[in-house]
Coordinates of C-alpha atoms in Angstrom, one line a residue:
Chain A
M200 CA 102.1 75.1 111.2
P201 CA 101.0 75.8 114.8
Y202 CA 98.0 73.6 115.6
A203 CA 95.8 76.5 116.8
L204 CA 96.4 78.2 113.5
K205 CA 95.3 75.1 111.6
I206 CA 92.1 74.9 113.6
A207 CA 91.4 78.6 113.0
L208 CA 92.0 78.2 109.3
R209 CA 89.8 75.1 109.2
Y210 CA 86.9 76.9 110.9
L211 CA 87.2 79.8 108.5
T212 CA 87.3 77.6 105.4
A213 CA 84.6 75.3 106.7
S214 CA 82.0 78.1 106.3
K215 CA 83.3 79.7 103.1
A216 CA 80.2 81.8 102.4
Q217 CA 80.0 83.2 105.9
T218 CA 83.8 83.9 106.0
G219 CA 83.6 85.4 102.5
L220 CA 80.8 87.8 103.5
L221 CA 82.7 88.7 106.7
I222 CA 85.9 89.5 104.8
A223 CA 83.9 91.4 102.2
G224 CA 82.3 93.5 105.0
V225 CA 85.7 94.3 106.5
A226 CA 87.1 95.1 103.0
V227 CA 84.2 97.5 102.4
G228 CA 85.0 99.2 105.7
V229 CA 88.7 99.5 104.8
F230 CA 87.7 100.8 101.3
V231 CA 85.7 103.5 103.0
F232 CA 88.6 104.3 105.2
I233 CA 91.0 104.5 102.3
F234 CA 88.6 106.5 100.1
M235 CA 88.0 109.0 102.9
S236 CA 91.8 109.3 103.5
A237 CA 92.4 109.9 99.8
L238 CA 89.5 112.3 99.4
I239 CA 90.2 114.4 102.4
G240 CA 93.9 114.4 101.7
G241 CA 93.3 115.1 98.0
L242 CA 90.9 117.9 98.8
G243 CA 93.5 119.4 101.1
V244 CA 96.1 119.3 98.4
F245 CA 93.7 120.6 95.8
L246 CA 92.5 123.5 97.9
V247 CA 96.0 124.5 99.1
Q248 CA 97.4 124.1 95.6
R249 CA 94.6 126.2 94.2
T250 CA 94.8 128.8 96.9
V251 CA 98.5 129.1 97.6
G252 CA 100.1 127.2 94.7
D253 CA 100.7 130.5 92.8
I254 CA 101.8 132.6 95.8
S255 CA 104.9 132.9 97.8
H256 CA 105.3 130.2 100.5
V257 CA 107.7 132.3 102.6
T258 CA 108.2 136.1 102.0
V259 CA 111.3 137.7 103.3
E260 CA 111.2 141.4 104.0
A261 CA 113.1 144.0 106.0
P262 CA 112.0 144.0 109.7
G263 CA 109.0 146.2 110.3
R264 CA 109.1 149.5 112.1
E265 CA 106.2 149.0 114.4
A266 CA 105.6 151.9 116.7
V267 CA 106.7 151.1 120.2
S268 CA 106.4 153.0 123.4
L269 CA 109.8 154.7 123.7
L270 CA 108.9 156.4 126.9
S271 CA 108.3 153.1 128.7
D272 CA 108.5 153.5 132.5
N273 CA 111.8 155.4 132.5
P274 CA 111.3 158.7 134.4
D275 CA 114.6 160.1 133.2
I276 CA 113.5 160.3 129.6
L277 CA 112.1 163.8 128.9
V278 CA 112.0 163.9 125.1
V279 CA 111.0 161.3 122.5
Q280 CA 111.7 161.9 118.8
Q281 CA 109.7 159.7 116.4
R282 CA 111.7 158.0 113.7
G283 CA 111.0 159.3 110.2
A284 CA 108.5 157.2 108.2
T285 CA 109.3 158.6 104.8
Q286 CA 112.0 156.1 104.3
R287 CA 110.7 153.0 102.5
E288 CA 111.2 149.5 104.0
Q289 CA 113.6 147.7 101.7
L290 CA 116.1 145.0 101.6
R291 CA 119.4 146.8 100.9
T292 CA 121.7 143.8 101.2
A293 CA 119.5 141.0 99.8
D294 CA 122.4 139.7 97.7
A295 CA 124.3 138.8 100.9
F296 CA 121.4 136.7 102.2
L297 CA 120.4 134.9 99.0
P298 CA 123.0 132.2 98.9
M299 CA 122.3 131.3 102.5
I300 CA 118.5 131.2 101.9
A301 CA 118.9 129.2 98.7
A302 CA 121.0 126.6 100.6
I303 CA 118.2 125.8 103.0
P304 CA 116.8 122.3 102.3
G305 CA 113.4 122.3 100.7
I306 CA 113.6 125.6 98.9
A307 CA 112.5 125.2 95.3
A308 CA 113.0 128.7 94.1
T309 CA 113.7 132.3 95.2
S310 CA 112.5 135.5 93.5
Q311 CA 113.8 139.0 94.3
Q312 CA 111.0 141.5 93.8
I313 CA 110.3 145.2 93.8
V314 CA 106.7 145.9 94.5
G315 CA 104.5 148.9 94.5
N316 CA 101.1 150.2 93.5
G317 CA 100.1 152.2 90.5
F318 CA 97.7 152.5 87.6
L319 CA 97.6 151.0 84.2
V320 CA 96.3 153.4 81.6
R321 CA 95.1 152.7 78.1
G322 CA 93.4 155.7 76.5
Q323 CA 90.7 156.8 78.8
A324 CA 90.6 153.5 80.7
T325 CA 92.5 153.3 84.0
A326 CA 92.9 150.4 86.4
P327 CA 94.6 150.2 89.7
V328 CA 97.3 147.6 89.7
S329 CA 99.9 146.0 91.9
V330 CA 103.1 146.2 90.0
T331 CA 105.8 143.6 90.7
G332 CA 109.3 143.8 89.3
I333 CA 110.8 140.4 88.9
E334 CA 114.0 138.9 87.5
D335 CA 113.5 138.3 83.7
N336 CA 114.7 134.7 84.0
K337 CA 112.5 133.9 87.0
V338 CA 109.1 135.0 85.6
S339 CA 107.4 131.7 86.7
A340 CA 109.5 131.1 89.8
I341 CA 106.5 131.8 92.2
A342 CA 103.3 132.0 90.1
D343 CA 103.1 129.6 87.2
I344 CA 102.7 132.4 84.6
E345 CA 104.3 130.3 81.9
G346 CA 101.8 127.5 82.4
N347 CA 98.8 129.8 82.6
L348 CA 99.7 132.1 79.7
V349 CA 96.7 132.6 77.4
D350 CA 98.4 134.9 74.9
G351 CA 101.9 136.2 74.0
S352 CA 105.1 135.1 75.8
T353 CA 106.7 135.3 79.2
A354 CA 109.9 136.9 77.9
L355 CA 110.2 140.0 80.0
T356 CA 112.3 143.0 78.7
N357 CA 112.6 146.5 80.0
S358 CA 109.9 147.6 77.7
T359 CA 107.3 144.9 78.2
V360 CA 104.7 144.1 80.9
L361 CA 102.8 140.9 81.6
I362 CA 99.2 141.4 82.8
G363 CA 96.3 139.3 84.0
S364 CA 93.4 138.3 81.6
A365 CA 90.8 140.2 83.6
L366 CA 92.9 143.3 83.6
A367 CA 93.5 143.0 79.9
E368 CA 89.7 142.7 79.4
D369 CA 89.0 145.7 81.6
L370 CA 91.3 147.9 79.6
G371 CA 90.5 146.3 76.3
V372 CA 94.1 145.6 75.4
S373 CA 95.8 142.6 73.8
V374 CA 99.3 141.4 73.3
G375 CA 101.4 143.9 71.3
Q376 CA 99.5 146.9 72.3
V377 CA 100.9 149.7 74.4
V378 CA 99.9 150.8 77.9
R379 CA 101.1 153.4 80.3
V380 CA 102.1 152.4 83.8
Q381 CA 101.9 155.2 86.4
S382 CA 103.5 154.4 89.8
D383 CA 102.6 155.8 93.2
R384 CA 106.0 157.6 93.1
E385 CA 104.6 159.6 90.2
A386 CA 106.9 158.0 87.7
E387 CA 105.5 156.8 84.3
R388 CA 106.6 154.3 81.7
T389 CA 105.1 153.2 78.4
L390 CA 105.3 149.5 78.0
V391 CA 104.1 146.9 75.5
V392 CA 101.9 144.1 76.6
G393 CA 104.1 141.1 76.1
G394 CA 101.9 138.4 77.6
I395 CA 98.5 137.8 79.2
F396 CA 98.1 135.2 81.9
E397 CA 95.1 133.7 83.7
L398 CA 96.0 132.1 87.1
G399 CA 92.4 131.6 88.1
V400 CA 92.8 133.9 91.1
D401 CA 90.8 137.1 90.7
A402 CA 93.1 139.2 92.8
L403 CA 96.0 138.3 90.5
D404 CA 94.2 138.2 87.2
A405 CA 92.5 141.6 87.6
R406 CA 95.0 143.5 89.6
S407 CA 98.6 142.5 88.9
A408 CA 101.2 143.5 86.4
F409 CA 104.7 142.1 86.1
V410 CA 107.6 144.1 84.8
S411 CA 111.4 143.6 84.8
L412 CA 113.4 144.6 87.9
A413 CA 115.0 147.4 85.9
T414 CA 111.6 148.8 84.9
A415 CA 110.4 148.6 88.5
R416 CA 113.5 150.4 89.8
T417 CA 112.6 153.3 87.5
L418 CA 108.9 153.2 88.4
F419 CA 109.4 153.1 92.1
E420 CA 112.6 155.2 92.2
L421 CA 114.6 152.5 93.9
P422 CA 118.1 152.6 92.5
Q423 CA 119.4 149.8 94.8
G424 CA 118.0 147.1 97.0
I425 CA 114.7 145.2 96.6
S426 CA 111.3 145.1 98.4
R427 CA 111.3 141.5 99.3
I428 CA 112.4 137.9 98.4
E429 CA 109.6 135.5 97.7
I430 CA 110.4 131.8 98.2
K431 CA 108.7 128.7 96.8
L432 CA 109.1 125.5 98.8
S433 CA 109.0 121.9 97.5
D434 CA 106.8 121.1 100.5
L435 CA 104.6 124.0 101.5
N436 CA 103.8 122.4 104.8
Q437 CA 107.4 123.3 105.8
A438 CA 106.7 127.0 105.5
D439 CA 106.5 127.8 109.2
A440 CA 109.8 126.0 110.0
V441 CA 111.6 127.5 107.0
A442 CA 110.3 131.0 107.9
A443 CA 111.5 130.6 111.5
R444 CA 114.9 129.5 110.4
I445 CA 115.4 132.3 107.9
A446 CA 114.2 134.9 110.5
S447 CA 116.6 133.5 113.1
E448 CA 119.6 133.2 110.8
T449 CA 119.2 136.6 109.0
G450 CA 117.3 138.8 111.4
L451 CA 114.9 139.6 108.6
K452 CA 111.1 139.4 108.7
A453 CA 110.1 136.0 107.2
T454 CA 106.4 135.4 106.8
P455 CA 105.0 131.9 106.0
W456 CA 101.9 131.6 103.8
T457 CA 100.0 130.1 106.7
E458 CA 99.9 133.5 108.5
G459 CA 97.7 135.1 105.9
N460 CA 95.5 132.0 105.3
A461 CA 94.2 131.1 108.8
S462 CA 90.7 130.5 107.4
L463 CA 91.9 128.1 104.9
L464 CA 93.9 126.2 107.6
Y465 CA 90.8 126.1 109.9
G466 CA 88.8 124.8 106.9
L467 CA 91.3 122.1 106.2
S468 CA 91.5 121.2 109.8
A469 CA 87.7 120.9 110.1
Q470 CA 87.6 118.9 106.9
R471 CA 90.3 116.6 108.3
N472 CA 88.4 116.1 111.5
S473 CA 85.2 115.2 109.6
G474 CA 87.2 112.7 107.6
D475 CA 88.7 111.2 110.8
L476 CA 85.2 110.9 112.3
I477 CA 83.9 109.0 109.2
K478 CA 87.0 106.8 109.3
A479 CA 86.5 106.1 113.0
F480 CA 82.9 105.0 112.3
A481 CA 84.2 102.7 109.5
L482 CA 86.6 101.1 112.0
I483 CA 83.9 100.8 114.6
T484 CA 81.6 99.1 112.1
I485 CA 84.4 96.6 111.3
I486 CA 85.0 95.9 114.9
I487 CA 81.3 95.3 115.6
G488 CA 80.9 93.2 112.5
V489 CA 83.9 90.9 113.4
A490 CA 82.9 90.7 117.0
S491 CA 79.3 89.7 116.3
A492 CA 80.3 87.1 113.6
L493 CA 82.8 85.5 115.9
L494 CA 80.3 85.5 118.8
L495 CA 77.9 83.7 116.6
S496 CA 80.6 81.3 115.6
T497 CA 81.4 80.7 119.3
Y498 CA 77.8 79.9 120.0
R499 CA 77.5 77.6 117.0
R500 CA 80.7 75.7 118.0
R501 CA 80.0 75.5 121.7
S502 CA 79.9 71.7 121.7
E503 CA 83.1 71.4 119.7
I504 CA 84.8 73.8 122.1
G505 CA 83.6 71.7 125.0
I506 CA 85.0 68.6 123.3
M507 CA 88.3 70.3 122.7
R508 CA 88.5 71.3 126.4
A509 CA 87.6 67.7 127.5
M510 CA 90.4 66.4 125.2
G511 CA 92.9 68.6 127.0
A512 CA 92.8 71.9 125.1
S513 CA 93.7 74.7 127.5
R514 CA 91.6 77.9 127.7
G515 CA 94.6 79.7 126.2
F516 CA 94.5 77.4 123.2
I517 CA 90.8 78.2 122.6
I518 CA 91.4 81.9 123.0
F519 CA 94.3 81.6 120.5
V520 CA 92.0 79.8 117.9
F521 CA 89.4 82.6 118.0
V522 CA 91.8 85.5 118.2
T523 CA 93.7 84.0 115.2
Q524 CA 90.4 83.9 113.3
G525 CA 89.8 87.6 114.1
T526 CA 93.4 88.4 113.1
L527 CA 93.1 86.6 109.7
I528 CA 89.7 88.2 108.9
G529 CA 91.1 91.6 109.7
L530 CA 94.3 91.1 107.8
I531 CA 92.8 89.5 104.7
G532 CA 89.8 92.0 104.7
G533 CA 92.4 94.8 105.2
L534 CA 94.5 93.6 102.3
V535 CA 91.5 93.1 100.0
G536 CA 90.0 96.5 100.9
A537 CA 93.4 98.3 100.5
G538 CA 93.9 96.5 97.1
L539 CA 90.5 97.5 95.9
G540 CA 91.0 101.0 97.2
Y541 CA 94.3 101.4 95.4
L542 CA 92.9 99.9 92.1
S543 CA 89.8 102.1 92.2
L544 CA 91.6 105.3 93.1
S545 CA 94.5 104.8 90.7
P546 CA 92.6 106.0 87.5
F547 CA 92.0 109.4 89.1
P548 CA 94.7 112.1 88.4
V549 CA 96.5 113.5 91.4
P550 CA 95.0 116.7 92.8
E551 CA 97.7 118.8 91.3
L552 CA 96.6 117.7 87.9
A553 CA 92.9 117.3 88.6
P554 CA 90.7 119.2 86.1
P555 CA 88.3 121.9 87.6
G556 CA 85.1 120.1 88.8
G557 CA 86.9 116.8 88.9
L558 CA 87.1 114.5 92.0
P559 CA 90.3 115.5 93.7
V560 CA 91.1 112.1 95.3
D561 CA 94.8 111.5 96.0
V562 CA 95.8 107.9 95.5
R563 CA 99.1 108.7 97.3
Q564 CA 97.2 109.6 100.5
G565 CA 95.1 106.4 100.9
S566 CA 96.8 105.5 104.2
Y567 CA 96.9 101.9 103.1
G568 CA 99.3 100.7 105.7
L569 CA 97.5 102.5 108.5
A570 CA 94.1 101.1 107.3
I571 CA 95.4 97.5 107.2
A572 CA 97.2 97.9 110.6
L573 CA 94.2 99.6 112.3
T574 CA 91.8 97.0 110.8
T575 CA 93.9 94.1 112.0
I576 CA 94.3 95.6 115.4
G577 CA 90.5 96.3 115.5
A578 CA 89.7 92.8 114.5
I579 CA 92.0 91.4 117.1
L580 CA 90.3 93.5 119.8
A581 CA 87.0 92.5 118.4
S582 CA 87.8 88.8 118.7
I583 CA 88.9 89.0 122.3
L584 CA 85.3 89.1 123.7
P585 CA 84.2 86.0 121.7
A586 CA 87.5 84.3 122.4
R587 CA 87.1 84.8 126.1
S588 CA 83.5 83.6 125.9
A589 CA 84.6 80.5 124.0
A590 CA 87.3 79.8 126.6
R591 CA 84.6 79.9 129.4
V592 CA 82.5 77.2 127.7
D593 CA 81.8 74.5 130.3
P594 CA 82.5 71.1 128.7
V595 CA 80.2 69.4 131.1
T596 CA 77.2 71.5 130.0
V597 CA 77.8 71.2 126.3
I598 CA 78.8 67.5 126.2
G599 CA 75.6 66.7 128.1
Q600 CA 73.5 68.4 125.4
Chain B
M218 CA 97.3 44.8 140.2
S219 CA 97.8 48.1 142.0
A220 CA 95.3 50.9 142.5
L221 CA 95.0 53.3 139.6
L222 CA 92.6 55.7 141.4
E223 CA 91.1 56.0 144.8
I224 CA 88.1 58.1 145.8
R225 CA 87.3 58.7 149.4
D226 CA 84.2 60.3 150.9
L227 CA 83.3 62.0 147.7
V228 CA 80.4 64.5 148.1
K229 CA 78.9 66.6 145.3
T230 CA 76.0 69.0 145.9
Y231 CA 74.2 71.3 143.5
G232 CA 72.5 74.5 144.5
E233 CA 72.4 76.1 147.9
G234 CA 70.1 76.3 150.9
E235 CA 66.7 74.8 150.4
A236 CA 67.5 74.2 146.7
E237 CA 70.5 72.1 147.6
T238 CA 70.6 68.6 146.0
R239 CA 73.2 66.1 147.2
V240 CA 74.0 63.8 144.3
L241 CA 77.1 62.0 145.7
R242 CA 76.9 61.3 149.5
G243 CA 80.4 60.2 150.6
L244 CA 81.1 57.8 147.8
N245 CA 84.2 55.5 148.0
L246 CA 85.7 53.7 145.0
T247 CA 89.0 52.1 144.0
L248 CA 89.9 51.1 140.5
E249 CA 92.8 48.8 139.8
E250 CA 95.1 49.1 136.8
G251 CA 93.8 47.1 133.8
E252 CA 90.2 46.8 135.1
L253 CA 87.2 46.7 132.8
A254 CA 84.4 47.9 135.0
A255 CA 80.8 48.8 134.3
L256 CA 79.1 51.6 136.2
L257 CA 75.5 50.8 136.7
G258 CA 72.6 52.6 138.3
P259 CA 69.2 54.2 137.6
S260 CA 68.9 57.7 136.2
G261 CA 69.7 60.4 138.8
S262 CA 71.8 58.0 140.9
G263 CA 74.9 60.0 140.4
K264 CA 76.7 58.0 137.6
S265 CA 77.2 60.9 135.3
T266 CA 78.3 63.2 138.1
L267 CA 80.9 60.6 139.2
L268 CA 82.1 60.1 135.7
T269 CA 82.5 63.9 135.2
I270 CA 84.5 64.2 138.4
L271 CA 86.7 61.2 137.5
G272 CA 87.3 62.9 134.2
T273 CA 88.5 66.1 136.0
L274 CA 85.8 68.1 134.2
M275 CA 84.2 69.0 137.6
K276 CA 85.4 69.3 141.1
P277 CA 83.6 67.6 144.0
T278 CA 82.2 69.5 146.9
S279 CA 84.4 67.5 149.3
G280 CA 86.3 64.3 149.5
T281 CA 89.6 63.2 147.9
Y282 CA 90.4 61.9 144.4
M283 CA 93.8 60.4 144.0
M284 CA 95.0 59.1 140.7
L285 CA 98.6 58.1 139.7
G286 CA 99.7 59.6 143.0
E287 CA 98.2 63.0 142.4
E288 CA 95.5 64.6 144.6
L289 CA 93.3 66.0 141.9
T290 CA 90.8 67.8 144.0
K291 CA 93.5 70.4 144.8
A292 CA 94.8 70.8 141.3
S293 CA 94.4 74.0 139.3
D294 CA 92.4 74.3 136.1
R295 CA 95.6 74.3 134.1
E296 CA 97.0 71.3 135.9
L297 CA 93.7 69.4 135.5
T298 CA 93.6 70.2 131.7
E299 CA 97.1 68.8 131.3
F300 CA 96.4 65.7 133.4
R301 CA 93.2 65.0 131.4
N302 CA 95.1 65.3 128.2
R303 CA 97.9 62.9 129.3
H304 CA 96.1 60.3 131.4
L305 CA 92.4 60.2 130.5
G306 CA 90.5 59.2 127.5
F307 CA 86.8 59.9 126.9
V308 CA 84.1 58.1 124.8
F309 CA 80.7 59.8 124.8
Q310 CA 77.3 58.4 123.9
F311 CA 77.1 60.9 121.0
H312 CA 80.7 60.4 119.9
H313 CA 81.3 64.2 119.8
L314 CA 83.7 64.3 116.9
L315 CA 84.8 67.6 115.4
P316 CA 82.7 67.8 112.3
D317 CA 85.0 69.8 110.1
F318 CA 87.9 67.4 110.6
T319 CA 88.7 64.0 109.0
A320 CA 88.8 60.7 111.0
L321 CA 92.6 60.9 111.3
E322 CA 92.5 64.6 112.4
N323 CA 90.0 63.8 115.1
V324 CA 92.0 60.9 116.4
I325 CA 95.3 62.8 116.7
F326 CA 93.7 65.9 118.3
P327 CA 94.7 65.1 121.9
T328 CA 98.4 64.7 120.8
A329 CA 98.4 67.7 118.5
V330 CA 96.9 70.0 121.1
Q331 CA 99.5 68.8 123.6
Q332 CA 102.4 69.3 121.2
G333 CA 101.1 72.4 119.5
R334 CA 101.4 70.8 116.0
E335 CA 100.6 67.7 114.1
T336 CA 103.8 65.5 114.0
A337 CA 104.5 62.6 111.6
A338 CA 104.7 60.4 114.7
A339 CA 101.2 61.4 115.8
R340 CA 99.8 60.8 112.3
D341 CA 101.4 57.3 112.3
R342 CA 99.9 56.5 115.6
G343 CA 96.5 57.8 114.5
R344 CA 96.6 55.7 111.3
E345 CA 97.6 52.6 113.4
L346 CA 94.7 53.2 115.8
L347 CA 92.2 53.7 112.9
E348 CA 93.5 50.5 111.3
R349 CA 93.0 48.7 114.6
V350 CA 89.4 49.8 115.0
G351 CA 88.8 48.7 111.4
L352 CA 88.6 52.1 109.8
G353 CA 91.9 52.1 107.8
H354 CA 89.9 52.7 104.7
R355 CA 88.2 55.8 106.2
I356 CA 91.2 57.7 107.4
D357 CA 90.7 60.8 105.3
Y358 CA 86.9 60.8 105.4
L359 CA 85.3 63.8 107.1
S360 CA 83.7 62.6 110.4
T361 CA 80.3 63.8 109.2
S362 CA 80.4 61.2 106.4
L363 CA 80.8 58.2 108.7
S364 CA 78.1 56.0 110.1
G365 CA 77.2 56.0 113.8
G366 CA 79.2 52.9 114.5
Q367 CA 82.2 54.2 112.6
K368 CA 82.0 57.5 114.5
Q369 CA 82.0 55.7 117.8
R370 CA 85.0 53.6 116.7
V371 CA 86.8 56.9 115.7
A372 CA 86.0 58.2 119.2
I373 CA 87.5 55.1 120.8
A374 CA 90.7 55.5 118.7
R375 CA 90.8 59.2 119.8
A376 CA 90.4 58.2 123.5
L377 CA 93.4 55.9 123.1
M378 CA 95.6 58.3 121.2
N379 CA 97.7 59.5 124.2
R380 CA 97.9 56.0 125.7
P381 CA 95.8 57.0 128.7
E382 CA 95.8 54.9 131.9
L383 CA 92.0 55.3 132.2
V384 CA 89.2 55.6 129.6
L385 CA 85.9 56.8 130.7
A386 CA 83.0 55.8 128.5
D387 CA 79.5 57.2 129.0
E388 CA 76.9 55.0 127.4
P389 CA 79.3 54.3 124.5
T390 CA 76.8 52.0 122.8
G391 CA 73.7 53.8 123.8
N392 CA 73.2 55.3 120.4
L393 CA 74.1 52.3 118.3
D394 CA 72.3 49.4 116.8
R395 CA 72.9 46.0 118.4
E396 CA 75.5 44.9 115.8
S397 CA 77.5 48.1 116.1
A398 CA 77.2 48.0 119.9
E399 CA 78.7 44.5 120.0
Q400 CA 81.5 45.5 117.7
V401 CA 82.4 48.5 119.9
M402 CA 82.3 46.4 123.0
D403 CA 84.5 43.7 121.5
L404 CA 87.0 46.4 120.6
I405 CA 87.0 47.8 124.1
K406 CA 87.6 44.3 125.6
E407 CA 90.4 43.6 123.1
I408 CA 92.2 46.9 124.0
N409 CA 91.6 46.2 127.7
E410 CA 93.1 42.7 127.4
N411 CA 96.0 43.6 125.1
E412 CA 97.1 47.0 126.5
K413 CA 95.8 46.7 130.0
T414 CA 94.1 50.1 129.6
T415 CA 91.5 50.6 132.4
F416 CA 88.0 51.2 131.3
L417 CA 85.1 52.5 133.3
I418 CA 81.9 52.2 131.3
S419 CA 78.7 53.8 132.4
T420 CA 75.7 51.9 131.0
H421 CA 72.1 50.8 131.4
D422 CA 72.6 47.8 129.1
D423 CA 72.9 44.5 131.0
K424 CA 74.7 42.9 128.1
I425 CA 77.4 45.5 128.2
A426 CA 77.6 45.2 132.0
D427 CA 77.9 41.4 131.8
A428 CA 80.8 41.8 129.3
C429 CA 82.7 43.7 131.9
K430 CA 84.8 42.0 134.6
R431 CA 83.4 44.2 137.4
Q432 CA 80.1 45.8 138.0
I433 CA 79.9 48.9 140.2
R434 CA 76.4 50.0 141.2
V435 CA 75.7 53.5 142.2
K436 CA 72.6 54.1 144.3
D437 CA 71.6 57.2 146.1
G438 CA 75.0 58.8 145.7
L439 CA 76.9 55.8 147.1
A440 CA 78.8 53.0 145.3
E441 CA 77.8 49.4 146.2

């Protein structure tokens, strides 16, 4: 064992109570760091999951027909004819793109959809709805309708419709009852309520109805093609990259979920910054604690340091002894704090499974390695000042005392 | 005998301007190998300052200090630290042992710090020295659990650990009772005779001075 390490260990074990308290202080700081990482990370997952968990992560549509200035600056153009706007935007050749899209890494599910607006009518009660035609074997591909079904089943046929719980309540219908669906193309179908779901998102539960693709074709007079492809990703943070790739490879319009949720992203960013600030304060507290304790130790051991110097210990040796103490305190405190953090966070369910009102801490996001590394580095930095102060001790002064 | 160290025109002043105090005023001194010398003089005569400079813990204001062929007044801090470790031993009035270490660990400190670790050879040498100073039965005792005389004997063993050419002792018996003081002095004489280690002992005690072969008196910053 290197001799400086032996001296450092002896100094730490010589005052067990003081060392124990110091390590406990560091461990508490690390615990705060880890708890904040898990809480902020968990809150982020929880909010994103709740907000965008049941919506498309990337939506692929036909390119838009935004109006552009056709006249530009060309003086030779005398007449401009505006393109007809009666033709609906639709993906006519979706089948050609689907294999390529499905092959992109990270894509968990795709769903071809025909969407349109209409009304759901039950007797005298009428409610505006957004009607989505989906493949009958992919009912829960995007929104987890299966998991949030409150009545009936998700089996979708050409004569059934799945509606949200708030919508069912508004119309006073239940599973097995008949409703009329009127589309904005003035087509009408009578369908049986096959299932009622409750996703927990008002916009979906009160205003959405799911029908089969064949039913949607009839309602929206779309004999071929689809309106869009919705994509679910295994990592929704990859949405921007996946959307950009699809757009560049297909020429279609690919919109990531982040585009429509800027406020959520700002909120998450602010939350993350607040968490980082608290973590920084925890680290600063650790550094100040270690530095002050080692400075005190330096002062208390001045005469011993002087003797060591007189016996031939170099300044570098003295610095090494005190920096080693700081390193050991940081490392042990970091490991203890990380261990405690992991043990205390483990009983909490992950945010994806957290019950409403529960604490959405995410044990996977404790940043344990980072906490231990930063604490050790911080403790090393904190020990440099006391170590330098120790190395400057004048043996003549302290031996004479 | 040949000269172990030679000091010429050694001057040491503290402070500047009107506050300047000249403690050593051109002191000359030669110590031969194997000498057992007492350094005598009243308080404030410059004994401690001379001992500190000889121990390379302080540099003189001017003058030369040659030991073992090296001009030490021009050496760097790093070189002086290494020189001190290899060629000098110290015995202080208040023993100054490391309190959290055993007797053996205190004795082998100079070797361990030089080699960067505690070797078996160093431990053997440390045990041998402790046996020699009559503390073979206290090897693994913490230094804080030893009596004053025992602590001073551990300090002597530590001073001899690296087989130094010169041991500087500052009032080594000043804090001991008469019996312990005589034991310590007998030990120093025995080591001096058997190993030819040079000792320079600063003391106010005439009995200690008489036990030394040479008496050097320092008065008003000069050696007589």
